[in-house]
Amino acid sequence: MSLQLGEVIRRLRTERGLTQLQLARVLNVSPQAVSRWENGSTYPDITLLPEIAIFFGVSADLLLGIE
């Protein structure tokens, strides 16, 4: 199984017309962290997953690619 979390975050962010900086401010992380998530070099801290899911109005399962 390949984790596509960064791609999902990028898609959700761009669908809402947000920049990486705007999302970073909402989540209280650096824009560089959002960039690294989206390019797949790192993942968000697991404690941020509920906050990301709530912000985008999706389930954590969707973020993680679980059907």
mmCIF file with all atom_site columns, C-alpha atoms in Angstrom:
data_model
loop_
_atom_site.group_PDB
_atom_site.id
_atom_site.type_symbol
_atom_site.label_atom_id
_atom_site.label_alt_id
_atom_site.label_comp_id
_atom_site.label_asym_id
_atom_site.label_entity_id
_atom_site.label_seq_id
_atom_site.pdbx_PDB_ins_code
_atom_site.Cartn_x
_atom_site.Cartn_y
_atom_site.Cartn_z
_atom_site.occupancy
_atom_site.B_iso_or_equiv
_atom_site.pdbx_formal_charge
_atom_site.auth_seq_id
_atom_site.auth_comp_id
_atom_site.auth_asym_id
_atom_site.auth_atom_id
_atom_site.pdbx_PDB_model_num
ATOM 1  C CA . MET A 1 1  ? 0.000   0.000  0.000  1.00 0.00 ? 1  MET A CA 1
ATOM 2  C CA . SER A 1 2  ? 1.338   3.392  -0.983 1.00 0.00 ? 2  SER A CA 1
ATOM 3  C CA . LEU A 1 3  ? 0.408   6.279  1.299  1.00 0.00 ? 3  LEU A CA 1
ATOM 4  C CA . GLN A 1 4  ? -0.741  9.225  -0.839 1.00 0.00 ? 4  GLN A CA 1
ATOM 5  C CA . LEU A 1 5  ? -1.398  11.608 2.054  1.00 0.00 ? 5  LEU A CA 1
ATOM 6  C CA . GLY A 1 6  ? 0.571   14.474 0.532  1.00 0.00 ? 6  GLY A CA 1
ATOM 7  C CA . GLU A 1 7  ? -1.290  14.241 -2.748 1.00 0.00 ? 7  GLU A CA 1
ATOM 8  C CA . VAL A 1 8  ? -4.619  14.271 -0.927 1.00 0.00 ? 8  VAL A CA 1
ATOM 9  C CA . ILE A 1 9  ? -3.620  17.313 1.126  1.00 0.00 ? 9  ILE A CA 1
ATOM 10 C CA . ARG A 1 10 ? -2.481  19.123 -2.030 1.00 0.00 ? 10 ARG A CA 1
ATOM 11 C CA . ARG A 1 11 ? -5.729  18.307 -3.831 1.00 0.00 ? 11 ARG A CA 1
ATOM 12 C CA . LEU A 1 12 ? -7.908  19.441 -0.911 1.00 0.00 ? 12 LEU A CA 1
ATOM 13 C CA . ARG A 1 13 ? -5.855  22.611 -0.457 1.00 0.00 ? 13 ARG A CA 1
ATOM 14 C CA . THR A 1 14 ? -5.957  23.608 -4.118 1.00 0.00 ? 14 THR A CA 1
ATOM 15 C CA . GLU A 1 15 ? -9.670  22.783 -4.445 1.00 0.00 ? 15 GLU A CA 1
ATOM 16 C CA . ARG A 1 16 ? -10.272 25.380 -1.745 1.00 0.00 ? 16 ARG A CA 1
ATOM 17 C CA . GLY A 1 17 ? -7.960  27.923 -3.349 1.00 0.00 ? 17 GLY A CA 1
ATOM 18 C CA . LEU A 1 18 ? -5.540  27.983 -0.414 1.00 0.00 ? 18 LEU A CA 1
ATOM 19 C CA . THR A 1 19 ? -1.818  28.572 -0.586 1.00 0.00 ? 19 THR A CA 1
ATOM 20 C CA . GLN A 1 20 ? 0.629   26.463 1.375  1.00 0.00 ? 20 GLN A CA 1
ATOM 21 C CA . LEU A 1 21 ? 1.212   29.491 3.604  1.00 0.00 ? 21 LEU A CA 1
ATOM 22 C CA . GLN A 1 22 ? -2.492  29.839 4.384  1.00 0.00 ? 22 GLN A CA 1
ATOM 23 C CA . LEU A 1 23 ? -2.831  26.158 5.269  1.00 0.00 ? 23 LEU A CA 1
ATOM 24 C CA . ALA A 1 24 ? 0.329   26.316 7.355  1.00 0.00 ? 24 ALA A CA 1
ATOM 25 C CA . ARG A 1 25 ? -1.088  29.212 9.369  1.00 0.00 ? 25 ARG A CA 1
ATOM 26 C CA . VAL A 1 26 ? -4.331  27.334 10.027 1.00 0.00 ? 26 VAL A CA 1
ATOM 27 C CA . LEU A 1 27 ? -2.422  24.259 11.228 1.00 0.00 ? 27 LEU A CA 1
ATOM 28 C CA . ASN A 1 28 ? 0.247   26.248 13.084 1.00 0.00 ? 28 ASN A CA 1
ATOM 29 C CA . VAL A 1 29 ? 3.118   24.722 11.101 1.00 0.00 ? 29 VAL A CA 1
ATOM 30 C CA . SER A 1 30 ? 5.642   26.189 8.689  1.00 0.00 ? 30 SER A CA 1
ATOM 31 C CA . PRO A 1 31 ? 4.889   26.530 4.978  1.00 0.00 ? 31 PRO A CA 1
ATOM 32 C CA . GLN A 1 32 ? 7.966   24.371 4.418  1.00 0.00 ? 32 GLN A CA 1
ATOM 33 C CA . ALA A 1 33 ? 6.305   21.574 6.405  1.00 0.00 ? 33 ALA A CA 1
ATOM 34 C CA . VAL A 1 34 ? 3.235   21.711 4.147  1.00 0.00 ? 34 VAL A CA 1
ATOM 35 C CA . SER A 1 35 ? 5.517   21.659 1.098  1.00 0.00 ? 35 SER A CA 1
ATOM 36 C CA . ARG A 1 36 ? 7.370   18.598 2.405  1.00 0.00 ? 36 ARG A CA 1
ATOM 37 C CA . TRP A 1 37 ? 4.077   16.792 3.061  1.00 0.00 ? 37 TRP A CA 1
ATOM 38 C CA . GLU A 1 38 ? 2.857   17.552 -0.433 1.00 0.00 ? 38 GLU A CA 1
ATOM 39 C CA . ASN A 1 39 ? 6.047   16.438 -2.152 1.00 0.00 ? 39 ASN A CA 1
ATOM 40 C CA . GLY A 1 40 ? 6.115   13.237 -0.094 1.00 0.00 ? 40 GLY A CA 1
ATOM 41 C CA . SER A 1 41 ? 9.413   13.798 1.683  1.00 0.00 ? 41 SER A CA 1
ATOM 42 C CA . THR A 1 42 ? 7.713   13.796 5.124  1.00 0.00 ? 42 THR A CA 1
ATOM 43 C CA . TYR A 1 43 ? 4.292   13.204 6.661  1.00 0.00 ? 43 TYR A CA 1
ATOM 44 C CA . PRO A 1 44 ? 2.359   15.366 9.096  1.00 0.00 ? 44 PRO A CA 1
ATOM 45 C CA . ASP A 1 45 ? 2.600   14.441 12.752 1.00 0.00 ? 45 ASP A CA 1
ATOM 46 C CA . ILE A 1 46 ? -0.110  11.901 13.527 1.00 0.00 ? 46 ILE A CA 1
ATOM 47 C CA . THR A 1 47 ? -1.652  14.274 16.061 1.00 0.00 ? 47 THR A CA 1
ATOM 48 C CA . LEU A 1 48 ? -2.381  16.723 13.210 1.00 0.00 ? 48 LEU A CA 1
ATOM 49 C CA . LEU A 1 49 ? -4.456  14.250 11.182 1.00 0.00 ? 49 LEU A CA 1
ATOM 50 C CA . PRO A 1 50 ? -7.733  14.938 13.034 1.00 0.00 ? 50 PRO A CA 1
ATOM 51 C CA . GLU A 1 51 ? -7.178  18.696 12.734 1.00 0.00 ? 51 GLU A CA 1
ATOM 52 C CA . ILE A 1 52 ? -6.459  18.413 8.998  1.00 0.00 ? 52 ILE A CA 1
ATOM 53 C CA . ALA A 1 53 ? -9.520  16.196 8.476  1.00 0.00 ? 53 ALA A CA 1
ATOM 54 C CA . ILE A 1 54 ? -11.802 18.554 10.407 1.00 0.00 ? 54 ILE A CA 1
ATOM 55 C CA . PHE A 1 55 ? -10.467 21.617 8.592  1.00 0.00 ? 55 PHE A CA 1
ATOM 56 C CA . PHE A 1 56 ? -11.170 20.071 5.183  1.00 0.00 ? 56 PHE A CA 1
ATOM 57 C CA . GLY A 1 57 ? -14.414 18.406 6.294  1.00 0.00 ? 57 GLY A CA 1
ATOM 58 C CA . VAL A 1 58 ? -13.255 14.912 5.377  1.00 0.00 ? 58 VAL A CA 1
ATOM 59 C CA . SER A 1 59 ? -12.551 11.726 7.278  1.00 0.00 ? 59 SER A CA 1
ATOM 60 C CA . ALA A 1 60 ? -9.114  10.641 8.391  1.00 0.00 ? 60 ALA A CA 1
ATOM 61 C CA . ASP A 1 61 ? -9.743  7.535  6.298  1.00 0.00 ? 61 ASP A CA 1
ATOM 62 C CA . LEU A 1 62 ? -10.001 9.693  3.183  1.00 0.00 ? 62 LEU A CA 1
ATOM 63 C CA . LEU A 1 63 ? -6.740  11.468 4.079  1.00 0.00 ? 63 LEU A CA 1
ATOM 64 C CA . LEU A 1 64 ? -5.020  8.116  4.436  1.00 0.00 ? 64 LEU A CA 1
ATOM 65 C CA . GLY A 1 65 ? -6.582  6.606  1.318  1.00 0.00 ? 65 GLY A CA 1
ATOM 66 C CA . ILE A 1 66 ? -8.609  3.990  3.178  1.00 0.00 ? 66 ILE A CA 1
ATOM 67 C CA . GLU A 1 67 ? -11.818 2.997  1.440  1.00 0.00 ? 67 GLU A CA 1
#
